[in-house]
Amino acid sequence: MFEVRITDPGSLKIALKIAIEVSFADLTEYQTSSINQLIERLPSVDHFVTIHLSTDEKIDLLMSLRYFYQSYTYRWIRGNLSNALNDLEYQLVNQTSMEKIG
């Protein structure tokens, strides 16, 4: 399990929903289900939260963020959401930024 700090969980929920739409059939049913479960776990708040992810969830989240970056919506984003997503992707890619637990 990995511990990840999310700076803007409310906006991340929106980004992940868009990512699922953008990915079309590229995400498997299992990956889509995994991301939907993560969306349900995230609170709709605009302050820091910490979540625990399995290795599979981490990979699914990273793939979803990459699909979101390919969307037209991402091209119009400015400010805090862009920074929050960049911070999250950095944590997901660079495991030294993540605290391995369990």
CSV table of C-alpha atoms in Angstrom, one decimal:
chain,number,residue,atom,x,y,z
A,1,MET,CA,0.0,0.0,0.0
A,2,PHE,CA,1.1,3.5,-0.7
A,3,GLU,CA,0.1,6.8,1.0
A,4,VAL,CA,-0.6,9.7,-1.4
A,5,ARG,CA,-1.4,13.3,-0.5
A,6,ILE,CA,-4.1,14.8,-2.6
A,7,THR,CA,-4.2,18.6,-2.7
A,8,ASP,CA,-7.6,19.1,-4.4
A,9,PRO,CA,-9.8,15.9,-4.1
A,10,GLY,CA,-13.0,17.6,-5.3
A,11,SER,CA,-11.4,18.6,-8.6
A,12,LEU,CA,-9.6,15.3,-8.9
A,13,LYS,CA,-13.0,13.5,-8.8
A,14,ILE,CA,-14.1,15.6,-11.8
A,15,ALA,CA,-10.8,15.0,-13.7
A,16,LEU,CA,-11.2,11.2,-13.2
A,17,LYS,CA,-14.8,11.2,-14.4
A,18,ILE,CA,-13.6,13.0,-17.6
A,19,ALA,CA,-10.7,10.6,-17.9
A,20,ILE,CA,-13.1,7.6,-18.0
A,21,GLU,CA,-15.1,9.3,-20.7
A,22,VAL,CA,-12.0,10.2,-22.7
A,23,SER,CA,-10.4,6.8,-22.5
A,24,PHE,CA,-13.3,5.2,-24.4
A,25,ALA,CA,-12.5,1.5,-24.6
A,26,ASP,CA,-8.8,1.8,-23.7
A,27,LEU,CA,-9.4,1.2,-20.0
A,28,THR,CA,-10.4,-2.3,-19.0
A,29,GLU,CA,-13.7,-2.9,-17.1
A,30,TYR,CA,-11.6,-3.7,-14.0
A,31,GLN,CA,-9.6,-0.4,-14.4
A,32,THR,CA,-12.8,1.6,-14.9
A,33,SER,CA,-14.3,0.0,-11.8
A,34,SER,CA,-11.2,0.7,-9.8
A,35,ILE,CA,-11.2,4.4,-10.7
A,36,ASN,CA,-15.0,4.6,-10.0
A,37,GLN,CA,-14.3,3.2,-6.5
A,38,LEU,CA,-11.5,5.7,-6.0
A,39,ILE,CA,-13.9,8.5,-7.0
A,40,GLU,CA,-16.4,7.3,-4.4
A,41,ARG,CA,-13.6,7.3,-1.7
A,42,LEU,CA,-12.5,10.9,-2.4
A,43,PRO,CA,-14.3,13.6,-0.4
A,44,SER,CA,-15.7,16.6,-2.2
A,45,VAL,CA,-13.5,19.1,-0.4
A,46,ASP,CA,-10.8,21.6,-1.4
A,47,HIS,CA,-8.2,20.8,1.2
A,48,PHE,CA,-5.5,18.2,1.6
A,49,VAL,CA,-6.5,14.6,2.2
A,50,THR,CA,-4.3,11.5,2.4
A,51,ILE,CA,-5.4,8.2,0.8
A,52,HIS,CA,-3.9,4.8,0.7
A,53,LEU,CA,-3.6,3.1,-2.7
A,54,SER,CA,-2.7,-0.5,-3.7
A,55,THR,CA,-0.1,-0.9,-6.5
A,56,ASP,CA,-2.9,-1.6,-8.9
A,57,GLU,CA,-4.9,1.5,-7.8
A,58,LYS,CA,-1.8,3.6,-8.2
A,59,ILE,CA,-1.3,2.4,-11.8
A,60,ASP,CA,-4.9,2.8,-12.7
A,61,LEU,CA,-4.9,6.4,-11.2
A,62,LEU,CA,-1.8,7.3,-13.2
A,63,MET,CA,-3.3,5.9,-16.4
A,64,SER,CA,-6.5,7.9,-15.8
A,65,LEU,CA,-4.5,11.1,-15.2
A,66,ARG,CA,-2.7,10.6,-18.5
A,67,TYR,CA,-6.1,10.2,-20.3
A,68,PHE,CA,-7.3,13.3,-18.7
A,69,TYR,CA,-4.2,15.2,-19.9
A,70,GLN,CA,-5.2,14.2,-23.4
A,71,SER,CA,-8.7,15.7,-23.1
A,72,TYR,CA,-9.7,19.1,-24.4
A,73,THR,CA,-10.8,20.0,-20.9
A,74,TYR,CA,-7.3,19.8,-19.5
A,75,ARG,CA,-6.1,22.3,-22.1
A,76,TRP,CA,-8.3,25.0,-20.6
A,77,ILE,CA,-7.4,24.4,-17.0
A,78,ARG,CA,-5.4,27.0,-15.2
A,79,GLY,CA,-4.2,27.4,-11.7
A,80,ASN,CA,-4.8,25.2,-8.7
A,81,LEU,CA,-6.2,22.1,-10.4
A,82,SER,CA,-3.3,21.9,-12.8
A,83,ASN,CA,-0.9,22.3,-9.9
A,84,ALA,CA,-2.7,19.7,-7.8
A,85,LEU,CA,-2.7,17.1,-10.7
A,86,ASN,CA,0.9,17.7,-11.5
A,87,ASP,CA,1.8,17.2,-7.8
A,88,LEU,CA,-0.2,14.0,-7.6
A,89,GLU,CA,1.3,12.6,-10.8
A,90,TYR,CA,4.8,13.5,-9.5
A,91,GLN,CA,4.0,11.5,-6.3
A,92,LEU,CA,2.7,8.5,-8.3
A,93,VAL,CA,5.7,8.4,-10.7
A,94,ASN,CA,8.4,9.1,-8.2
A,95,GLN,CA,8.0,6.5,-5.5
A,96,THR,CA,10.6,8.3,-3.3
A,97,SER,CA,7.9,10.9,-2.7
A,98,MET,CA,5.6,8.2,-1.5
A,99,GLU,CA,5.7,6.5,1.9
A,100,LYS,CA,5.4,2.8,1.6
A,101,ILE,CA,3.2,1.4,4.4
A,102,GLY,CA,2.2,-2.1,5.4
